[in-house]
Amino acid sequence: MEAIQTNEVGGLTFGIEIEIHVPVLKAPESDPIEKAVDFPSDDWYKKTCLFYSPEDGRKIPVVRDDVMTSKGARQAVWDMLLVLFKAVIETPNCDSTDPDIEVVTAENEHPTKTFEPKHGAQEATTSTLGKGVDPSHNTLGDFVDGHYEVYNTWTVCKDESGCWYEKADGELFLTGKLPPIGPPGYSWFSIEIKSKVYKDLDAMQEDLQKVCDRIRSRFLVSINCGRGYNRTSTHVHVGRSGNWNPNQEDLPFNLVAVKKMATAMCILESKLMKMHAPWKADNHKYAALLKGYTHLGEFLNPDEKFAGSSLPIDPYPSQENTAVYAKSSFTLNSRQLNEIQSYLCMDTRNRPHEAAIHMIWGADDLMHLAWLLSCREGLRRGAFALHGLVPTKKNVIKSRHLNTIEFRHMHGSMDAEDIMNWIRIIEKIVSISASSSDKDYVTLLDGIEPDGRGSIGDVAQALGLRLAIKSEEQIAKETLLPEVPKGNDERKKWTQLGPIMFLSKNCEP
């Protein structure tokens, strides 16, 4: 890549990552199938699949019973699922051959390689199951217009949380993690859909609506069946367009702008969480809230106790799990104190968030601040993640340095309006912090109730937005882990649970 000679920073850019769980059904010995992965006849589903409804028409992928015999076989099924999702996302309907959304498949959620199976999902045989992919390297590519080239297209990839598949003895191949709920004979695969980079939120919403509608119209997918840490989430990345050296400090966002964002999130976060699943507030492992299970939270409330089941269970290696900064290292110097007085009015500075705000503004650089807001165990990102703005530093930050800020607060969703409501709120917070006048920033914070009172609608209004946001009760209902009914009649209880487990079909295929 040629060296970038000038630094030109433009408008904001946005990208999303959506995690979903996809069920597969192992064909029983009494109703075997010949192909490795297939969609048998309607009559087969009526007789064998607990979740099939002729009125709905969506079919769960069925796999041959020998798929459980090897990891390679299961990986091949996963590969085939990605190709099926790609085909559904990129074209308006099943009869169309002209894609209107460019989509690629990827081996995993990190941009290392892409692949296409040598054999289609319908033609795969036992002999090809273990070698159904043709790996080709897919590096980040050049850094152009504020992002790496790999993010010029939508991507369907395997999610790191993995797949859950029963062995012959009933145990799971993926050990140590709770699988999503489900009846015997059904297994789960995690899939992540990553958007391309967008500058225009209206264009992003148009494409996102297509993606969500197409997936829901063709597949039975779930966002609320995961347990423990294996639940689905939606992550939003915010960057900037323009040309600069991606390794240059203070670009695309400088330290003052990021401190303003962090301050706004510190004050607003409890309100903003009202538009997300209740369980996300306790997602200490992958999305610790600013004043929760972060280093900042530890400094603020060193004696606070967290439920053991809510804590990280597999932190990064212990040699990296150390507090490398002391609380005293975030003490304000005279320059930082002057910055607070310039950007925050007296009422904001003296509100209940005073101690947190002082430590945020006491950070000496972006690395310092990124560590403060990260998970207190290991090197994990918090909910407001700055890892993408800094390079990896041993014992401090583990980063892919994508030149973005990541917001990890939201639950998994295939509701385009819900996702875009969240993105538009993020856009306002980032824009006011990074681009608007200091007066606008002071006015925004001064108009927010400091103690969590008020609704998310009040926040949206303060940001100048008019959004149709679901109630807390509705969000909780949609994202709550379903309770499995008691009883021995498997068909009756799971048929009853199906409409709660799977997202509704909201458009025609």
Coordinates of C-alpha atoms in Angstrom, one line a residue:
M1 CA 0.0 0.0 0.0
E2 CA 1.3 3.4 -0.9
A3 CA 2.1 5.8 1.9
I4 CA -0.6 8.4 2.5
Q5 CA 0.8 11.8 2.1
T6 CA -2.0 14.0 3.6
N7 CA -4.5 13.6 6.4
E8 CA -8.0 14.3 5.2
V9 CA -10.8 13.3 7.6
G10 CA -14.4 13.4 6.4
G11 CA -17.9 12.4 7.5
L12 CA -18.8 9.5 9.7
T13 CA -19.1 5.9 8.5
F14 CA -21.0 3.0 9.9
G15 CA -21.0 -0.8 9.9
I16 CA -22.9 -3.5 11.8
E17 CA -22.3 -7.0 12.9
I18 CA -25.4 -9.2 13.6
E19 CA -25.2 -12.6 15.3
I20 CA -27.9 -15.2 14.9
H21 CA -28.5 -18.8 15.8
V22 CA -29.5 -21.2 13.0
P23 CA -31.0 -24.7 13.9
V24 CA -30.3 -27.9 11.9
L25 CA -32.2 -31.1 12.2
K26 CA -30.4 -34.5 12.2
A27 CA -32.4 -36.9 10.0
P28 CA -33.6 -39.8 12.1
E29 CA -32.9 -43.4 11.2
S30 CA -36.5 -43.9 10.4
D31 CA -36.5 -41.1 7.8
P32 CA -33.0 -40.9 6.4
I33 CA -31.8 -38.5 3.7
E34 CA -29.2 -39.2 1.0
K35 CA -27.5 -35.8 0.7
A36 CA -25.4 -34.3 3.4
V37 CA -27.6 -31.3 3.7
D38 CA -31.1 -31.2 2.2
F39 CA -34.6 -29.7 2.4
P40 CA -36.9 -32.8 2.0
S41 CA -40.5 -32.8 1.0
D42 CA -43.3 -31.1 2.8
D43 CA -44.6 -34.4 3.9
W44 CA -41.2 -35.3 5.4
Y45 CA -41.2 -32.1 7.5
K46 CA -44.8 -32.5 8.6
K47 CA -44.0 -35.9 10.0
T48 CA -40.5 -35.3 11.3
C49 CA -39.8 -31.6 12.1
L50 CA -41.3 -30.2 15.3
F51 CA -41.1 -26.6 14.1
Y52 CA -42.5 -27.0 10.5
S53 CA -45.8 -25.3 9.6
P54 CA -47.2 -25.6 6.1
E55 CA -48.7 -22.1 6.5
D56 CA -45.3 -20.7 7.3
G57 CA -43.4 -22.8 4.8
R58 CA -39.9 -22.2 6.2
K59 CA -37.8 -25.3 6.5
I60 CA -34.9 -26.1 8.8
P61 CA -31.9 -27.5 7.0
V62 CA -31.7 -31.3 7.5
V63 CA -28.4 -33.1 7.8
R64 CA -27.5 -36.8 7.4
D65 CA -26.9 -38.7 10.6
D66 CA -23.2 -39.4 9.7
V67 CA -22.4 -35.6 9.9
M68 CA -21.8 -36.1 13.6
T69 CA -18.9 -38.4 13.0
S70 CA -16.2 -35.8 12.5
K71 CA -15.4 -32.1 13.0
G72 CA -14.6 -31.8 9.3
A73 CA -18.1 -33.0 8.4
R74 CA -19.7 -30.5 10.7
Q75 CA -17.5 -27.7 9.4
A76 CA -18.6 -28.5 5.9
V77 CA -22.2 -28.2 6.9
W78 CA -21.4 -24.8 8.4
D79 CA -19.8 -23.8 5.1
M80 CA -22.9 -24.9 3.2
L81 CA -25.1 -22.9 5.5
L82 CA -23.1 -19.7 4.8
V83 CA -23.5 -20.2 1.1
L84 CA -27.2 -20.7 1.4
F85 CA -27.4 -17.5 3.5
K86 CA -25.3 -15.6 0.9
A87 CA -27.6 -16.7 -1.9
V88 CA -30.7 -15.6 0.0
I89 CA -29.3 -12.2 1.1
E90 CA -27.9 -11.1 -2.3
T91 CA -31.0 -11.5 -4.5
P92 CA -34.6 -10.2 -4.1
N93 CA -36.2 -13.6 -4.3
C94 CA -35.6 -17.3 -5.0
D95 CA -36.3 -16.9 -8.7
S96 CA -33.9 -14.0 -9.2
T97 CA -30.4 -14.5 -10.5
D98 CA -29.3 -10.8 -10.4
P99 CA -27.8 -9.9 -7.0
D100 CA -28.6 -6.4 -5.8
I101 CA -26.4 -6.7 -2.6
E102 CA -22.8 -7.9 -2.9
V103 CA -22.1 -10.6 -0.4
V104 CA -19.1 -12.8 0.3
T105 CA -18.6 -15.7 2.7
A106 CA -15.8 -15.9 5.2
E107 CA -14.2 -18.6 7.3
N108 CA -14.6 -16.7 10.5
E109 CA -15.7 -13.3 11.8
H110 CA -12.2 -11.8 11.5
P111 CA -11.1 -10.9 8.0
T112 CA -8.4 -13.5 7.3
K113 CA -9.8 -15.5 4.4
T114 CA -12.9 -16.1 2.3
F115 CA -14.0 -19.3 0.6
E116 CA -16.6 -20.9 -1.7
P117 CA -17.4 -24.6 -1.5
K118 CA -16.2 -26.7 -4.5
H119 CA -19.5 -28.5 -4.3
G120 CA -22.9 -26.9 -3.8
A121 CA -24.9 -27.7 -0.7
Q122 CA -27.2 -30.0 -2.6
E123 CA -24.5 -32.0 -4.4
A124 CA -22.2 -32.7 -1.4
T125 CA -21.4 -36.3 -0.6
T126 CA -19.7 -38.1 2.2
S127 CA -16.4 -38.2 0.3
T128 CA -16.4 -34.4 -0.1
L129 CA -17.7 -33.3 3.3
G130 CA -14.3 -32.9 4.8
K131 CA -12.9 -30.9 1.9
G132 CA -15.7 -28.8 0.7
V133 CA -14.0 -25.4 0.8
D134 CA -11.3 -23.9 -1.4
P135 CA -9.5 -21.4 0.9
S136 CA -8.2 -18.2 -0.5
H137 CA -6.6 -15.5 1.5
N138 CA -8.8 -12.4 2.3
T139 CA -6.6 -10.0 4.1
L140 CA -7.8 -6.5 5.2
G141 CA -6.7 -5.1 1.9
D142 CA -5.7 -1.4 1.4
F143 CA -6.9 1.3 3.7
V144 CA -9.0 3.5 1.4
D145 CA -11.4 6.3 2.3
G146 CA -11.3 5.5 6.0
H147 CA -11.7 1.7 6.0
Y148 CA -10.0 -1.4 4.8
E149 CA -11.2 -2.8 1.4
V150 CA -12.5 -6.1 2.9
Y151 CA -15.4 -4.0 4.3
N152 CA -16.6 -2.9 0.8
T153 CA -19.1 -5.8 0.8
W154 CA -21.5 -7.6 3.1
T155 CA -20.1 -10.8 4.6
V156 CA -21.7 -13.9 6.0
C157 CA -19.3 -15.7 8.3
K158 CA -19.0 -18.2 11.2
D159 CA -19.4 -16.7 14.6
E160 CA -16.7 -17.4 17.1
S161 CA -19.2 -18.8 19.6
G162 CA -19.4 -21.9 17.5
C163 CA -21.7 -24.7 16.8
W164 CA -23.4 -27.1 19.2
Y165 CA -23.7 -30.7 17.9
E166 CA -24.6 -33.8 19.9
K167 CA -22.3 -36.8 19.9
A168 CA -23.7 -40.3 19.8
D169 CA -23.7 -40.4 23.6
G170 CA -25.6 -37.2 23.9
E171 CA -22.7 -35.0 24.9
L172 CA -21.8 -31.9 22.9
F173 CA -18.8 -31.5 20.6
L174 CA -18.5 -27.9 21.7
T175 CA -17.7 -28.4 25.4
G176 CA -17.7 -26.0 28.2
K177 CA -20.4 -23.8 26.7
L178 CA -24.2 -24.0 27.1
P179 CA -26.0 -24.6 23.9
P180 CA -29.1 -22.7 22.9
I181 CA -32.3 -24.4 24.1
G182 CA -33.9 -27.0 21.8
P183 CA -35.3 -30.5 21.6
P184 CA -33.2 -33.7 21.1
G185 CA -32.0 -34.2 17.5
Y186 CA -31.6 -30.5 16.8
S187 CA -28.2 -28.7 16.7
W188 CA -27.3 -25.1 16.4
F189 CA -24.8 -23.1 14.3
S190 CA -23.8 -19.5 15.0
I191 CA -23.7 -17.2 12.0
E192 CA -22.6 -13.5 11.8
I193 CA -23.8 -11.1 9.2
K194 CA -21.4 -8.1 8.7
S195 CA -22.4 -5.1 6.6
K196 CA -20.2 -3.1 4.3
V197 CA -19.2 0.4 5.3
Y198 CA -21.9 3.0 4.8
K199 CA -21.7 6.8 4.7
D200 CA -25.4 7.4 4.2
L201 CA -27.7 6.0 6.9
D202 CA -30.7 6.0 4.6
A203 CA -28.9 3.8 2.2
M204 CA -27.8 1.6 5.1
Q205 CA -31.4 1.3 6.3
E206 CA -32.6 0.3 2.8
D207 CA -30.0 -2.5 2.5
L208 CA -30.4 -3.6 6.1
Q209 CA -34.2 -3.9 5.6
K210 CA -33.6 -6.2 2.6
V211 CA -31.2 -8.4 4.5
C212 CA -33.4 -8.8 7.5
D213 CA -36.5 -9.4 5.4
R214 CA -34.8 -12.0 3.1
I215 CA -33.3 -14.0 6.0
R216 CA -36.6 -14.0 7.9
S217 CA -38.6 -15.0 4.9
R218 CA -36.4 -18.0 4.1
F219 CA -34.9 -19.3 7.3
L220 CA -36.0 -20.1 10.9
V221 CA -33.5 -18.2 12.9
S222 CA -33.3 -17.2 16.6
I223 CA -31.9 -14.3 18.6
N224 CA -33.3 -15.3 22.0
C225 CA -32.4 -19.0 22.5
G226 CA -28.8 -18.6 23.6
R227 CA -27.8 -19.2 27.2
G228 CA -25.0 -17.8 29.4
Y229 CA -22.5 -15.9 27.2
N230 CA -23.6 -17.7 24.1
R231 CA -26.3 -15.2 23.3
T232 CA -26.6 -13.1 20.2
S233 CA -25.6 -9.5 19.9
T234 CA -25.5 -6.6 17.4
H235 CA -22.4 -4.5 17.3
V236 CA -22.1 -1.1 15.6
H237 CA -18.8 0.3 14.3
V238 CA -18.3 4.0 13.7
G239 CA -15.4 5.5 11.7
R240 CA -14.8 8.3 9.4
S241 CA -14.2 8.7 5.7
G242 CA -11.1 10.3 4.3
N243 CA -7.4 9.6 3.8
W244 CA -4.8 9.2 6.5
N245 CA -2.3 6.7 7.7
P246 CA -4.3 4.2 9.7
N247 CA -1.5 3.9 12.2
Q248 CA -1.4 7.6 13.0
E249 CA -2.4 8.6 16.5
D250 CA -5.5 10.7 17.1
L251 CA -7.1 9.7 13.8
P252 CA -9.9 9.3 12.9
F253 CA -11.0 10.7 16.3
N254 CA -8.7 12.7 18.6
L255 CA -8.4 12.2 22.3
V256 CA -10.7 15.2 23.3
A257 CA -13.5 14.0 20.9
V258 CA -13.3 10.5 22.3
K259 CA -13.4 11.8 25.9
K260 CA -16.5 13.8 25.0
M261 CA -18.1 10.6 23.6
A262 CA -17.2 8.6 26.7
T263 CA -18.6 11.3 29.0
A264 CA -21.8 11.4 27.1
M265 CA -22.1 7.6 27.2
C266 CA -21.3 7.6 30.9
I267 CA -24.2 9.9 31.5
L268 CA -26.6 8.4 29.0
E269 CA -25.8 4.7 29.2
S270 CA -28.4 3.7 31.8
K271 CA -31.1 5.3 29.7
L272 CA -29.8 3.9 26.5
M273 CA -29.9 0.4 27.9
K274 CA -33.7 0.7 28.1
M275 CA -33.9 0.0 24.3
H276 CA -31.8 -3.2 24.6
A277 CA -32.4 -6.6 26.1
P278 CA -32.3 -6.7 29.9
W279 CA -29.6 -9.3 30.0
K280 CA -27.2 -7.0 28.1
A281 CA -26.8 -5.0 31.3
D282 CA -25.1 -8.0 32.9
N283 CA -23.0 -9.0 29.9
H284 CA -19.8 -8.4 31.8
K285 CA -17.7 -10.7 29.6
Y286 CA -18.2 -9.2 26.2
A287 CA -19.9 -5.9 26.7
A288 CA -19.2 -4.5 30.2
L289 CA -21.0 -1.1 30.7
L290 CA -18.8 1.9 31.4
K291 CA -19.3 2.0 35.2
G292 CA -19.8 -1.8 35.5
Y293 CA -17.3 -4.6 35.1
T294 CA -14.6 -2.3 33.6
H295 CA -11.4 -0.9 35.1
L296 CA -13.3 2.4 35.5
G297 CA -16.1 0.6 37.4
E298 CA -13.5 -1.1 39.6
F299 CA -11.9 2.2 40.5
L300 CA -15.3 3.7 41.2
N301 CA -16.7 0.8 43.3
P302 CA -13.8 -1.5 44.3
D303 CA -16.1 -3.4 46.8
E304 CA -19.0 -4.0 44.4
K305 CA -19.9 -7.6 44.2
F306 CA -21.0 -9.4 41.0
A307 CA -22.9 -12.6 40.7
G308 CA -20.5 -15.4 39.9
S309 CA -22.5 -16.6 37.0
S310 CA -22.3 -13.2 35.4
L311 CA -18.5 -13.0 35.4
P312 CA -16.1 -14.0 32.7
I313 CA -15.4 -17.8 32.8
D314 CA -12.5 -18.0 30.4
P315 CA -10.4 -14.8 30.6
Y316 CA -7.3 -14.2 28.5
P317 CA -4.1 -15.8 29.8
S318 CA -3.3 -14.9 33.4
Q319 CA 0.0 -13.1 32.5
E320 CA -2.1 -10.6 30.6
N321 CA -4.8 -10.3 33.3
T322 CA -3.1 -7.6 35.3
A323 CA -4.0 -4.0 36.3
V324 CA -1.3 -2.1 34.5
Y325 CA -2.5 1.3 35.5
A326 CA -3.2 2.6 39.0
K327 CA -6.2 4.8 39.9
S328 CA -3.8 7.6 40.6
S329 CA -2.6 7.6 36.9
F330 CA -6.0 9.1 36.0
T331 CA -5.7 12.1 38.3
L332 CA -6.5 15.3 36.4
N333 CA -3.6 17.6 35.6
S334 CA -4.1 21.4 35.1
R335 CA -4.7 21.0 31.3
Q336 CA -7.2 18.3 31.7
L337 CA -9.0 20.2 34.4
N338 CA -9.2 23.2 32.1
E339 CA -10.7 20.9 29.3
I340 CA -13.4 19.7 31.7
Q341 CA -14.3 23.3 32.5
S342 CA -14.4 24.2 28.8
Y343 CA -16.5 21.3 27.6
L344 CA -18.8 20.6 30.6
C345 CA -21.0 23.0 32.5
M346 CA -20.8 23.2 36.3
D347 CA -24.0 21.1 36.8
T348 CA -22.7 18.3 34.6
R349 CA -19.3 18.3 36.3
N350 CA -20.8 18.1 39.8
R351 CA -23.5 15.5 39.1
P352 CA -23.4 11.9 40.3
H353 CA -21.0 11.0 37.4
E354 CA -18.3 13.4 38.7
A355 CA -15.8 10.8 39.7
A356 CA -16.1 8.8 36.5
I357 CA -15.9 12.0 34.3
H358 CA -12.7 13.0 36.1
M359 CA -11.0 9.7 35.4
I360 CA -12.1 9.7 31.8
W361 CA -10.6 13.2 31.3
G362 CA -7.6 12.2 33.3
A363 CA -6.5 9.7 30.6
D364 CA -3.3 10.8 29.0
D365 CA -3.8 9.2 25.6
L366 CA -6.2 6.9 23.7
M367 CA -4.4 3.7 24.9
H368 CA -4.8 4.9 28.5
L369 CA -8.5 5.6 27.9
A370 CA -9.2 2.4 26.0
W371 CA -7.8 0.3 28.9
L372 CA -9.9 2.3 31.4
L373 CA -13.1 1.4 29.6
S374 CA -12.3 -2.2 28.9
C375 CA -13.3 -5.4 30.8
R376 CA -11.4 -5.6 34.1
E377 CA -10.4 -9.2 33.5
G378 CA -8.1 -9.8 30.5
L379 CA -8.0 -7.6 27.4
R380 CA -11.6 -7.7 26.3
R381 CA -13.5 -4.8 24.9
G382 CA -16.2 -3.1 27.0
A383 CA -19.6 -2.0 25.6
F384 CA -18.1 1.3 24.5
A385 CA -15.0 -0.1 22.9
L386 CA -12.0 2.0 21.8
H387 CA -9.8 -0.9 20.9
G388 CA -10.1 -0.2 17.2
L389 CA -8.5 3.2 17.6
V390 CA -5.2 1.9 19.1
P391 CA -2.7 -0.9 18.2
T392 CA -2.2 -4.0 20.3
K393 CA -0.1 -3.4 23.4
K394 CA 1.0 -6.3 25.6
N395 CA -0.9 -6.6 28.9
V396 CA -3.0 -3.6 28.0
I397 CA -5.0 -3.9 24.7
K398 CA -5.6 -6.6 22.2
S399 CA -6.7 -4.9 19.0
R400 CA -7.3 -5.4 15.3
H401 CA -6.9 -1.6 14.9
L402 CA -9.7 -1.1 12.4
N403 CA -9.9 2.7 13.0
T404 CA -13.4 2.5 14.4
I405 CA -15.2 2.9 17.7
E406 CA -17.4 -0.1 18.5
F407 CA -20.7 0.0 20.4
R408 CA -21.5 -3.4 21.8
H409 CA -24.7 -2.7 23.8
M410 CA -27.4 -4.2 21.6
H411 CA -28.9 -7.7 21.6
G412 CA -29.1 -9.7 18.5
S413 CA -31.8 -8.5 16.1
M414 CA -33.3 -9.0 12.7
D415 CA -35.5 -5.9 13.1
A416 CA -34.1 -3.3 10.8
E417 CA -36.0 -0.4 12.4
D418 CA -34.7 -1.3 15.9
I419 CA -31.1 -1.5 14.7
M420 CA -31.3 1.8 12.8
N421 CA -32.9 3.6 15.8
W422 CA -29.8 2.6 17.8
I423 CA -27.5 3.6 15.0
R424 CA -29.1 7.0 14.6
I425 CA -28.7 7.7 18.3
I426 CA -25.1 6.6 18.2
E427 CA -24.6 8.9 15.1
K428 CA -25.9 11.9 17.0
I429 CA -23.7 11.3 20.1
V430 CA -20.6 10.8 18.0
S431 CA -21.3 13.7 15.6
I432 CA -22.0 16.1 18.4
S433 CA -18.9 15.0 20.3
A434 CA -16.5 15.0 17.3
S435 CA -17.8 17.5 14.8
S436 CA -20.3 20.0 16.3
S437 CA -19.6 23.1 18.3
D438 CA -18.6 23.0 21.9
K439 CA -21.9 24.8 22.7
D440 CA -24.0 22.0 21.2
Y441 CA -22.2 19.5 23.3
V442 CA -22.6 21.5 26.5
T443 CA -26.3 22.0 25.7
L444 CA -26.9 18.3 25.0
L445 CA -25.4 17.2 28.4
D446 CA -27.0 20.0 30.3
G447 CA -30.4 18.9 29.1
I448 CA -30.1 15.2 30.2
E449 CA -31.4 14.1 33.6
P450 CA -28.3 12.8 35.4
D451 CA -29.7 10.0 37.6
G452 CA -31.3 7.7 35.0
R453 CA -34.7 9.2 35.2
G454 CA -36.7 9.8 32.0
S455 CA -37.3 7.6 29.0
I456 CA -35.2 6.7 26.0
G457 CA -37.7 8.9 24.0
D458 CA -36.5 11.8 26.1
V459 CA -32.9 11.1 25.1
A460 CA -33.9 10.8 21.4
Q461 CA -35.7 14.1 21.7
A462 CA -32.7 15.8 23.3
L463 CA -30.6 14.5 20.4
G464 CA -33.1 16.0 17.9
L465 CA -34.5 12.6 16.8
R466 CA -38.1 11.4 16.4
L467 CA -38.0 7.7 16.6
A468 CA -40.6 4.9 17.1
I469 CA -38.8 3.0 19.9
K470 CA -40.3 -0.1 21.4
S471 CA -41.2 -0.1 25.1
E472 CA -38.9 -1.8 27.6
E473 CA -41.6 -4.4 28.1
Q474 CA -41.8 -5.3 24.4
I475 CA -38.0 -5.6 24.1
A476 CA -37.8 -7.8 27.1
K477 CA -40.6 -10.0 25.8
E478 CA -38.8 -10.4 22.4
T479 CA -35.4 -11.1 23.8
L480 CA -36.2 -13.2 26.9
L481 CA -34.9 -16.8 27.0
P482 CA -38.1 -18.9 26.4
E483 CA -39.1 -21.2 29.3
V484 CA -39.4 -24.8 28.1
P485 CA -42.8 -26.2 29.1
K486 CA -42.8 -29.3 31.3
G487 CA -44.3 -32.6 30.1
N488 CA -43.3 -35.6 28.1
D489 CA -45.1 -34.7 24.9
E490 CA -42.1 -33.4 22.9
R491 CA -44.1 -32.4 19.8
K492 CA -46.7 -30.5 21.8
K493 CA -44.3 -28.5 24.0
W494 CA -41.9 -27.6 21.2
T495 CA -44.6 -26.8 18.7
Q496 CA -46.0 -24.4 21.3
L497 CA -42.6 -22.9 21.9
G498 CA -41.6 -22.5 18.2
P499 CA -43.3 -19.1 17.6
I500 CA -41.4 -17.7 20.7
M501 CA -38.0 -19.2 19.7
F502 CA -37.9 -18.1 16.1
L503 CA -38.3 -14.8 14.5
S504 CA -41.6 -14.3 12.6
K505 CA -41.7 -14.4 8.8
N506 CA -42.4 -10.8 7.8
C507 CA -42.3 -10.9 4.0
E508 CA -42.8 -13.3 1.2
P509 CA -39.7 -15.2 -0.3

